[in-house]
Coordinates of C-alpha atoms in Angstrom, one line a residue:
M8 CA 84.2 110.8 100.6
G9 CA 85.9 113.4 102.8
H10 CA 89.7 113.8 103.2
S11 CA 91.5 115.6 106.0
T12 CA 94.7 115.7 103.9
I13 CA 95.8 116.1 100.3
V14 CA 97.9 113.2 99.0
F15 CA 99.9 113.5 95.8
D16 CA 100.8 109.9 94.9
A17 CA 103.5 109.6 92.3
I18 CA 101.8 112.2 90.0
T19 CA 103.1 113.1 86.5
F20 CA 101.8 116.0 84.6
S21 CA 102.8 117.7 81.3
Y22 CA 101.3 120.6 79.3
P23 CA 100.9 119.6 75.6
A24 CA 103.2 122.4 74.4
L25 CA 106.1 121.4 76.7
C26 CA 108.8 119.0 75.8
S27 CA 109.4 117.9 79.5
P28 CA 106.9 117.2 82.3
V29 CA 106.2 119.8 85.0
F30 CA 106.0 116.9 87.5
D31 CA 107.5 113.5 87.2
H32 CA 106.3 111.0 89.9
L33 CA 105.9 113.7 92.5
S34 CA 104.7 112.6 95.9
A35 CA 103.7 114.8 98.9
T36 CA 101.2 115.0 101.7
V37 CA 99.5 118.2 102.8
P38 CA 97.6 118.3 106.2
E39 CA 95.0 120.7 107.5
G40 CA 95.9 124.3 108.1
W41 CA 97.7 126.6 105.8
T42 CA 100.7 125.3 103.7
G43 CA 102.8 127.8 101.7
V44 CA 103.8 126.6 98.2
V45 CA 107.0 128.4 97.4
G46 CA 109.7 128.4 94.7
G47 CA 111.0 130.4 91.8
N48 CA 108.9 131.5 88.8
G49 CA 108.0 128.5 86.5
T50 CA 108.5 125.8 89.1
G51 CA 104.9 124.6 88.9
K52 CA 103.3 126.2 91.9
T53 CA 100.1 127.2 90.2
T54 CA 99.9 123.9 88.4
L55 CA 100.1 122.1 91.7
L56 CA 97.2 124.2 93.1
K57 CA 95.1 123.4 90.0
L58 CA 95.9 119.7 90.3
A59 CA 94.9 119.7 94.0
T60 CA 91.6 121.3 93.3
G61 CA 90.8 119.2 90.2
T62 CA 91.0 122.2 87.8
L63 CA 93.6 120.1 86.0
A64 CA 93.9 116.3 85.8
V65 CA 97.2 114.4 86.3
D66 CA 98.6 112.3 83.4
S67 CA 99.4 109.5 85.8
G68 CA 99.4 108.8 89.6
H69 CA 96.7 109.9 92.0
V70 CA 95.5 113.0 93.8
M71 CA 93.4 112.4 96.9
A72 CA 91.8 115.6 98.2
P73 CA 88.5 116.9 99.5
E74 CA 85.8 117.0 96.8
H75 CA 84.6 120.5 97.9
A76 CA 87.7 122.5 96.7
V77 CA 88.0 126.0 95.3
Y78 CA 90.9 127.5 93.4
C79 CA 91.3 131.3 93.7
R80 CA 93.0 132.5 90.5
Q81 CA 96.1 134.7 90.3
D82 CA 94.6 137.1 87.8
T83 CA 91.6 139.3 88.4
D84 CA 90.3 139.9 84.9
R85 CA 87.2 137.8 85.3
M86 CA 84.5 138.5 87.9
P87 CA 83.9 135.5 90.2
D88 CA 80.8 133.6 89.0
D89 CA 79.2 133.6 92.4
L90 CA 79.9 137.2 93.5
E91 CA 76.4 138.4 92.8
D92 CA 74.9 135.3 94.5
M93 CA 77.0 136.1 97.6
L94 CA 75.9 139.7 97.7
V95 CA 72.2 139.0 97.5
S96 CA 72.2 135.8 99.6
G97 CA 71.5 137.7 102.9
D98 CA 73.2 135.0 105.0
K99 CA 75.5 135.7 107.9
A100 CA 78.6 134.4 106.3
A101 CA 78.2 136.6 103.3
G102 CA 77.5 139.7 105.5
R103 CA 80.5 139.0 107.6
L104 CA 82.8 138.6 104.5
V105 CA 81.4 141.7 102.8
S106 CA 82.0 143.7 106.0
E107 CA 85.5 142.3 106.7
L108 CA 86.8 142.7 103.2
E109 CA 84.9 145.9 102.5
I110 CA 83.3 144.6 99.4
G111 CA 80.9 147.0 97.6
Y112 CA 77.4 145.8 96.8
D113 CA 77.6 147.6 93.4
W114 CA 80.9 145.9 92.4
P115 CA 79.3 143.4 90.0
Y116 CA 77.9 146.2 88.0
R117 CA 81.2 148.1 87.7
W118 CA 83.8 145.3 87.7
E119 CA 85.8 146.9 84.8
S120 CA 86.2 150.1 86.8
L121 CA 87.4 148.4 90.0
S122 CA 91.1 148.4 90.9
H123 CA 92.9 145.0 90.8
G124 CA 93.1 145.2 94.6
E125 CA 89.4 145.6 94.9
R126 CA 88.8 142.7 92.5
K127 CA 91.2 140.5 94.5
R128 CA 89.2 141.2 97.7
A129 CA 86.0 140.2 96.0
Q130 CA 87.6 137.1 94.5
V131 CA 88.9 135.9 97.9
G132 CA 85.7 136.8 99.6
T133 CA 83.6 134.8 97.2
A134 CA 85.9 131.8 97.5
L135 CA 85.6 131.8 101.3
W136 CA 81.8 132.2 101.1
K137 CA 81.6 128.9 99.4
Q138 CA 83.1 127.3 102.6
P139 CA 85.3 124.7 100.8
R140 CA 87.2 122.0 102.7
L141 CA 90.2 122.8 100.4
L142 CA 91.0 126.4 99.5
A143 CA 93.9 127.1 97.1
V144 CA 94.9 130.8 96.8
D145 CA 97.3 132.0 94.2
E146 CA 99.2 135.3 94.9
P147 CA 96.4 136.9 97.0
T148 CA 98.4 140.1 98.0
N149 CA 99.3 141.2 94.5
H150 CA 97.8 144.7 94.0
L151 CA 96.9 145.1 97.6
D152 CA 97.8 148.1 99.8
A153 CA 98.9 147.6 103.4
R154 CA 95.4 148.1 104.8
A155 CA 93.8 145.7 102.3
R156 CA 96.5 143.1 103.1
G157 CA 95.5 143.3 106.7
L158 CA 91.8 142.7 105.8
L159 CA 92.8 139.7 103.6
F160 CA 95.1 138.2 106.2
N161 CA 92.3 138.2 108.9
A162 CA 89.8 136.6 106.5
L163 CA 92.3 133.8 105.5
K164 CA 93.4 133.2 109.1
A165 CA 89.8 132.3 110.0
F166 CA 89.6 129.5 107.4
D167 CA 89.8 126.2 109.2
G168 CA 90.2 123.7 106.3
I169 CA 93.1 122.7 104.1
G170 CA 94.7 125.8 102.7
L171 CA 97.3 126.0 99.9
L172 CA 98.9 129.4 99.5
V173 CA 101.2 130.5 96.7
S174 CA 102.8 133.8 97.5
H175 CA 106.0 135.8 97.2
D176 CA 104.9 137.8 100.2
R177 CA 107.3 136.7 103.0
E178 CA 105.3 138.5 105.7
L179 CA 102.1 136.7 104.7
L180 CA 103.8 133.3 104.5
D181 CA 105.4 133.7 107.9
S182 CA 102.2 134.9 109.6
L183 CA 99.7 132.5 108.0
C184 CA 101.5 129.2 107.3
D185 CA 102.4 126.3 109.6
R186 CA 104.6 124.7 107.0
C187 CA 105.9 125.3 103.5
L188 CA 106.3 123.1 100.4
F189 CA 109.5 124.1 98.8
M190 CA 109.5 123.4 95.0
D191 CA 112.7 123.1 93.2
P192 CA 112.1 120.5 90.5
P193 CA 112.8 117.6 90.4
V194 CA 112.8 117.9 94.2
V195 CA 109.8 119.0 96.3
R196 CA 110.3 119.1 100.1
M197 CA 107.9 119.9 102.9
R198 CA 109.5 121.8 105.8
P199 CA 107.7 122.6 109.1
G200 CA 107.4 126.2 110.4
S201 CA 107.3 129.5 108.7
Y202 CA 108.8 130.4 105.3
S203 CA 111.7 132.1 106.9
Q204 CA 112.5 129.1 109.0
G205 CA 112.2 126.8 106.1
R206 CA 114.3 129.0 103.9
E207 CA 117.1 129.0 106.5
Q208 CA 117.0 125.2 106.7
S209 CA 117.0 125.0 103.0
E210 CA 120.1 127.1 102.8
L211 CA 121.9 125.0 105.4
E212 CA 121.0 121.9 103.5
E213 CA 122.3 123.4 100.2
Q214 CA 125.6 124.4 101.9
S215 CA 126.0 120.9 103.4
A216 CA 125.3 119.3 100.0
E217 CA 127.9 121.6 98.3
K218 CA 130.5 120.6 100.9
E219 CA 129.7 116.9 100.6
R220 CA 129.9 117.1 96.8
E221 CA 133.3 118.9 97.0
T222 CA 134.6 116.2 99.4
S223 CA 133.3 113.4 97.3
G224 CA 134.8 115.0 94.2
R225 CA 138.2 115.3 95.8
A226 CA 138.1 111.7 96.9
L227 CA 137.1 110.5 93.4
K228 CA 139.9 112.5 91.9
K229 CA 142.4 111.0 94.3
L230 CA 141.2 107.5 93.5
R231 CA 141.5 108.1 89.8
Q232 CA 145.0 109.4 90.2
E233 CA 145.9 106.3 92.2
A234 CA 144.3 104.1 89.5
A235 CA 146.4 105.8 86.9
R236 CA 149.6 105.1 88.9
R237 CA 148.5 101.5 89.4
R238 CA 147.9 101.1 85.7
D239 CA 151.3 102.4 84.9
R240 CA 152.9 100.0 87.4
A241 CA 150.8 97.1 86.1
S242 CA 151.8 97.9 82.6
R243 CA 155.5 97.8 83.5
A244 CA 155.0 94.6 85.4
H245 CA 153.4 93.0 82.4
A246 CA 156.4 94.0 80.3
R247 CA 158.7 92.4 82.8
R248 CA 156.8 89.1 82.7
S249 CA 157.1 89.0 78.9
K250 CA 159.9 86.9 77.3
R251 CA 159.6 88.8 74.1
G252 CA 162.9 90.3 73.1
V253 CA 164.9 88.1 75.5
D254 CA 167.8 86.2 73.9
A255 CA 167.0 82.5 73.4
K256 CA 170.2 81.6 75.2
D257 CA 169.6 84.0 78.2
H258 CA 168.5 81.2 80.5
D259 CA 169.0 83.3 83.7
T260 CA 166.5 86.0 82.6
K261 CA 164.0 83.5 81.5
A262 CA 164.2 81.7 84.9
K263 CA 163.5 85.0 86.7
I264 CA 160.5 85.7 84.5
D265 CA 159.2 82.2 85.2
L266 CA 159.6 82.7 88.9
C267 CA 157.7 86.0 88.8
R268 CA 154.9 84.2 86.9
V269 CA 154.7 81.4 89.4
S270 CA 154.9 83.7 92.5
G271 CA 152.5 86.3 91.1
K272 CA 154.5 89.0 92.6
D273 CA 154.4 91.3 89.6
G274 CA 150.7 90.7 89.2
A275 CA 149.9 92.3 92.6
D276 CA 149.4 95.7 91.0
G277 CA 147.0 94.3 88.5
R278 CA 144.9 92.7 91.2
A279 CA 145.0 95.9 93.3
L280 CA 143.9 97.8 90.2
K281 CA 140.8 95.7 90.0
R282 CA 139.9 96.3 93.6
L283 CA 140.5 100.0 93.1
A284 CA 138.1 100.0 90.1
G285 CA 135.3 98.9 92.5
R286 CA 136.1 101.8 94.9
I287 CA 136.1 104.3 92.0
R288 CA 132.6 103.1 90.9
Q289 CA 131.3 103.5 94.5
A290 CA 132.9 107.0 94.8
H291 CA 131.5 108.0 91.4
E292 CA 128.0 106.9 92.5
T293 CA 128.3 108.9 95.7
H294 CA 129.4 112.0 93.9
R295 CA 126.7 111.7 91.3
N296 CA 123.9 111.2 93.8
T297 CA 125.0 114.2 95.9
R298 CA 122.5 116.8 94.5
V299 CA 123.6 120.4 94.4
V300 CA 120.9 122.9 93.4
K301 CA 122.0 124.8 90.3
R302 CA 121.8 128.6 90.9
Y303 CA 122.0 131.2 88.2
D304 CA 124.1 134.3 88.7
T305 CA 121.5 137.0 89.1
G306 CA 121.6 140.8 88.8
I307 CA 120.6 142.9 85.8
W308 CA 121.8 146.3 84.7
L309 CA 120.3 149.2 82.9
P310 CA 122.5 150.9 80.2
E311 CA 123.4 154.6 80.7
N312 CA 120.6 156.4 79.0
R313 CA 119.3 159.8 79.8
S314 CA 117.2 162.0 77.5
K315 CA 118.6 165.3 76.3
R316 CA 115.3 166.9 76.7
D317 CA 114.9 169.3 79.7
L318 CA 111.3 168.1 80.3
L319 CA 109.9 164.7 79.6
F320 CA 106.3 165.8 80.4
H321 CA 104.4 168.6 81.8
V322 CA 100.8 168.2 83.0
P323 CA 99.1 171.5 84.1
G324 CA 97.2 171.2 87.4
G325 CA 93.6 170.2 87.2
T326 CA 91.2 167.3 87.6
M327 CA 90.8 164.0 85.7
A328 CA 87.8 161.8 85.8
L329 CA 88.2 158.4 87.4
S330 CA 84.5 157.6 87.0
P331 CA 81.3 159.5 86.3
D332 CA 81.0 160.6 90.0
K333 CA 84.7 160.5 91.0
G334 CA 87.6 162.8 90.2
L335 CA 91.3 163.1 90.9
S336 CA 92.7 166.6 91.4
F337 CA 96.4 167.3 91.1
P338 CA 98.9 170.2 91.0
D339 CA 101.2 171.0 88.1
L340 CA 103.2 167.8 87.4
G341 CA 106.4 167.6 85.5
M342 CA 109.6 165.5 85.2
G343 CA 113.1 166.1 84.0
P344 CA 115.4 163.5 82.4
S345 CA 116.6 162.1 85.7
G346 CA 113.3 162.4 87.7
R347 CA 112.4 159.5 90.0
V348 CA 108.8 159.4 91.2
G349 CA 107.1 156.8 93.3
V350 CA 103.3 156.7 93.3
T351 CA 101.4 155.5 96.4
G352 CA 97.8 155.3 97.6
D353 CA 95.1 153.0 98.7
N354 CA 93.4 150.6 96.3
G355 CA 90.9 152.4 94.1
T356 CA 92.4 155.9 94.4
G357 CA 93.3 156.0 90.7
K358 CA 97.1 155.3 90.6
S359 CA 97.0 153.3 87.4
S360 CA 94.7 155.8 85.7
L361 CA 97.1 158.6 86.7
I362 CA 100.2 157.1 85.1
R363 CA 98.3 156.3 81.9
Y364 CA 97.1 160.0 81.9
V365 CA 100.7 161.1 82.3
L366 CA 102.0 158.6 79.6
A367 CA 99.6 160.1 77.1
R368 CA 101.2 163.5 77.6
T369 CA 104.8 162.4 77.5
Q370 CA 107.0 164.3 74.9
L371 CA 109.3 161.4 74.1
P372 CA 109.4 159.1 71.1
E373 CA 107.5 155.8 71.7
E374 CA 110.6 153.7 71.4
R375 CA 112.2 155.6 74.2
V376 CA 109.5 154.9 76.7
F377 CA 109.1 151.5 78.5
F378 CA 105.7 150.9 80.1
L379 CA 105.1 147.8 82.3
P380 CA 101.4 147.5 83.0
Q381 CA 100.0 146.0 86.2
E382 CA 98.7 142.9 84.4
T383 CA 98.9 141.2 81.0
D384 CA 95.9 139.4 79.6
P385 CA 96.4 136.0 77.9
D386 CA 96.2 137.4 74.4
Q387 CA 98.8 140.0 75.1
A388 CA 101.0 137.3 76.7
L389 CA 100.8 135.1 73.6
R390 CA 101.7 138.1 71.4
I391 CA 104.7 138.9 73.6
V392 CA 106.0 135.3 73.4
Q393 CA 105.5 135.1 69.6
K394 CA 107.3 138.4 69.2
V395 CA 110.3 137.3 71.2
R396 CA 110.5 134.0 69.2
S397 CA 110.6 135.9 66.0
L398 CA 113.5 138.3 67.0
P399 CA 116.9 138.1 65.4
E400 CA 119.3 135.8 67.1
E401 CA 121.5 138.5 68.6
E402 CA 118.6 140.5 70.1
L403 CA 117.0 137.3 71.4
G404 CA 120.2 136.4 73.0
R405 CA 120.4 139.7 74.9
I406 CA 116.8 139.3 76.1
M407 CA 117.3 135.7 77.3
T408 CA 120.5 136.7 79.1
L409 CA 118.5 139.2 81.1
V410 CA 115.8 136.7 81.8
R411 CA 118.4 134.2 83.1
R412 CA 119.9 136.9 85.3
L413 CA 116.4 137.4 86.7
G414 CA 116.5 133.8 87.8
S415 CA 114.6 131.9 85.1
P416 CA 116.1 129.3 82.7
P417 CA 115.7 130.7 79.2
A418 CA 115.3 127.2 77.7
S419 CA 112.2 126.4 79.7
L420 CA 110.7 129.8 79.0
M421 CA 111.0 129.4 75.2
D422 CA 109.8 125.8 75.6
T423 CA 106.3 126.8 76.7
R424 CA 103.4 128.4 74.8
Q425 CA 102.1 130.2 77.8
P426 CA 104.7 131.3 80.5
S427 CA 103.8 131.7 84.1
P428 CA 102.8 135.3 85.1
G429 CA 106.2 135.6 86.8
E430 CA 108.2 134.4 83.8
L431 CA 106.1 136.7 81.6
R432 CA 106.9 139.6 83.9
K433 CA 110.6 138.9 83.5
L434 CA 110.3 138.6 79.8
A435 CA 108.5 142.0 79.6
I436 CA 111.1 143.7 81.8
A437 CA 114.0 142.3 79.6
M438 CA 112.3 143.4 76.4
G439 CA 111.9 146.9 77.9
I440 CA 115.5 147.2 79.1
V441 CA 117.0 146.3 75.7
K442 CA 115.2 149.3 74.2
H443 CA 117.6 151.6 76.1
P444 CA 114.7 153.6 77.4
H445 CA 114.9 157.2 78.6
F446 CA 111.7 156.9 80.6
I447 CA 110.6 153.8 82.6
V448 CA 107.0 153.7 83.8
M449 CA 106.0 150.6 85.9
D450 CA 102.7 149.7 87.5
E451 CA 103.2 147.3 90.4
P452 CA 106.4 145.8 88.9
T453 CA 107.0 143.4 91.7
N454 CA 103.7 141.6 91.2
H455 CA 104.3 137.9 90.3
L456 CA 108.1 138.1 90.7
D457 CA 109.9 135.7 93.0
L458 CA 111.9 137.2 95.8
P459 CA 115.4 137.1 94.2
S460 CA 114.0 138.8 91.1
V461 CA 112.5 141.7 93.2
T462 CA 116.0 142.3 94.7
C463 CA 117.6 142.3 91.2
L464 CA 115.0 144.8 89.8
E465 CA 115.3 147.0 92.9
E466 CA 119.1 147.2 92.6
A467 CA 118.9 147.9 88.8
L468 CA 116.4 150.7 89.1
A469 CA 118.2 152.3 92.1
T470 CA 121.3 152.8 90.0
C471 CA 119.8 153.6 86.5
S472 CA 120.3 157.0 84.9
C473 CA 116.9 157.3 83.2
A474 CA 113.7 158.8 84.5
L475 CA 111.3 156.6 86.6
L476 CA 107.6 156.7 87.4
V477 CA 106.7 153.7 89.5
V478 CA 103.5 152.6 91.2
S479 CA 104.0 150.2 94.1
H480 CA 102.5 149.1 97.4
D481 CA 106.0 148.0 98.5
H482 CA 107.1 151.1 100.4
R483 CA 110.6 149.7 101.0
F484 CA 111.0 149.1 97.3
L485 CA 110.0 152.7 96.4
E486 CA 112.3 154.2 99.1
R487 CA 115.3 152.5 97.4
I488 CA 114.5 153.8 93.9
A489 CA 112.5 157.0 94.1
M490 CA 113.2 160.5 95.4
T491 CA 109.7 162.1 95.0
R492 CA 106.4 160.8 96.2
W493 CA 103.0 161.3 94.6
H494 CA 100.5 160.2 97.2
L495 CA 96.8 159.8 96.4
T496 CA 94.3 160.2 99.2
P497 CA 90.5 160.5 99.4
V498 CA 89.3 164.0 100.0
E499 CA 87.5 164.4 103.3
G500 CA 83.9 165.4 103.0
E501 CA 83.9 164.6 99.2
D502 CA 82.2 161.3 98.2
G503 CA 84.9 159.4 96.3
D504 CA 87.1 162.3 95.1
V505 CA 90.8 161.9 95.4
A506 CA 93.7 164.5 95.7
L507 CA 97.4 164.1 94.8
G508 CA 100.0 165.4 97.2
V509 CA 103.7 165.8 96.3
S510 CA 106.5 165.1 98.9
G511 CA 109.8 163.4 99.4
F512 CA 110.3 159.8 100.6
S513 CA 111.3 159.6 104.3

C-alpha cells in the first residue's frame, strides 16, 4: 500500500537502557517534499528517522509510511551494501548519480582509505539510486567541503518523494526544506517555511509564552495575597461570633452576637474566601499549563594554559604517503606554545592524515595534548561513557557542568548506554578541556554539534591561550579561531599528489 505522507499516530518509543521514553504519544504528519527535522542533541531526531523508515519499531501507536523507505546513516564507517551493485548496474540513474556526486568506480575496493566526505557522497548516491518513496538522511553535510556540499544539494534537490533531513547545516535546511519539524520534547511542532523562518517563529512563541507565564504568575500571587487577607478577616469574624469568654450576665454583647449570626454579616468574608479559592485554582491551572521551554545557560571556557616549551613540534619539509600512488608534500612545519593553525582543503586531500602525522611528532607529554578525532566508532563511544561513569565525583561534576553549558542535560546523557553522536562529541570535548591541555588538535570539531554548541565552542577556542591545530570545512569558524592557514591542494599535472601551502586567514 502506498502512502503520500508519513503519519506518526500517538507513538511511544523507549530504548531498553533508558529510564524515560524518547517519545510519549507523539503525533505528527509529514507530507511530500523535504522536511527538516531540527532540535538539540539528544532530542530524538535520529530515532524519529529510524522509526519512519522501519529501522526501529514503536512500542505503541502507529507509523504509516511508504514501504519503500531508505535510511541514510549519520556515520560512514560501513560501506553501503548496494554500492558495488550501483556501480556495475550500467543503468542511466546510476551513471547520472556517479557523475553528479563524482563517485569513483574503485571506491568499493579502497573504502578504508576514502575520506569521510567521499564516503558520504557514496552513501547518499547509493540511497538515491534505490529510488525510495521515503528517504531519511541524517547529517549529510558532515565532513563535506563546499564543493561537495553543492554536489550533494543538487542531488537531494532532484528527489521527488518524501524527504526527512536531519542537519545542523542552516544553509542546507533553508535551501532544501519546505517545512521543519522542531523537536523539543515533550513538544514536537511542524512549522512551514525554511528553518530560519521557523526558528524566528519559535523564538516569538517562546517570548510570548514567557510573558504569559509572568502575567499569570503575578495574577496568581495577587489572588493568594488576597486570600490570605480574607482568611485573616474571616478568622477575626469567627472570633466575634463566638460567645466564649463573654460574661454570662452580659446580655447586650450576647444579643449583638446573635444578631450577627442571624444576619450573616460577619460570614461574608468566609463565603468570599470560598469563591476566591475557585479563582485561585483556575489561575494556578492557567499558570501551570503555560509551557516555557527550559534553556540552559551556555558558554564554556578554557583554563589559562600555555606550554613553557618554545616549540611544540617541528616537522622538516618533505613528503608523506597518503596511499601507494599518492603523496602529500609540505614545507618545514612548526608551532610555538600559542600557535593557532586552521587546516583546509577538499575532501580526500589528506587533512586527517596530516594532523595525525604531526601528532606523532609532538614533543609534549600525552596528558597535555587533547585530540578530538573526526568520528568515534561505537566501541570507542562505549569506552568513553564507561570511563566517565567511573570518574571520581568531583571530576565527573566538572565534566557534566561543561556538557550542560554546551546545551545537553547531564542527567539524560548519563541515563543512556549509547549517547547520540552530538552528545558524545560534547562529552569528548568536556573530557579534553578538564585535562588543561597545552595543545588542542581537532578534526572537524563542529560535526554533529547543534548550532548553539558550535557558537560556544567557537567562542571558547577564540579566547583560549593554548596552541590550536584544527581541521574544518567551516571557513567562518576557522577565521574566528586561527591565525595561520595550512591549505592542501592537488598538484596540477600530478595524478593524485597534494601540496601544502602556508598563509594567513583573510
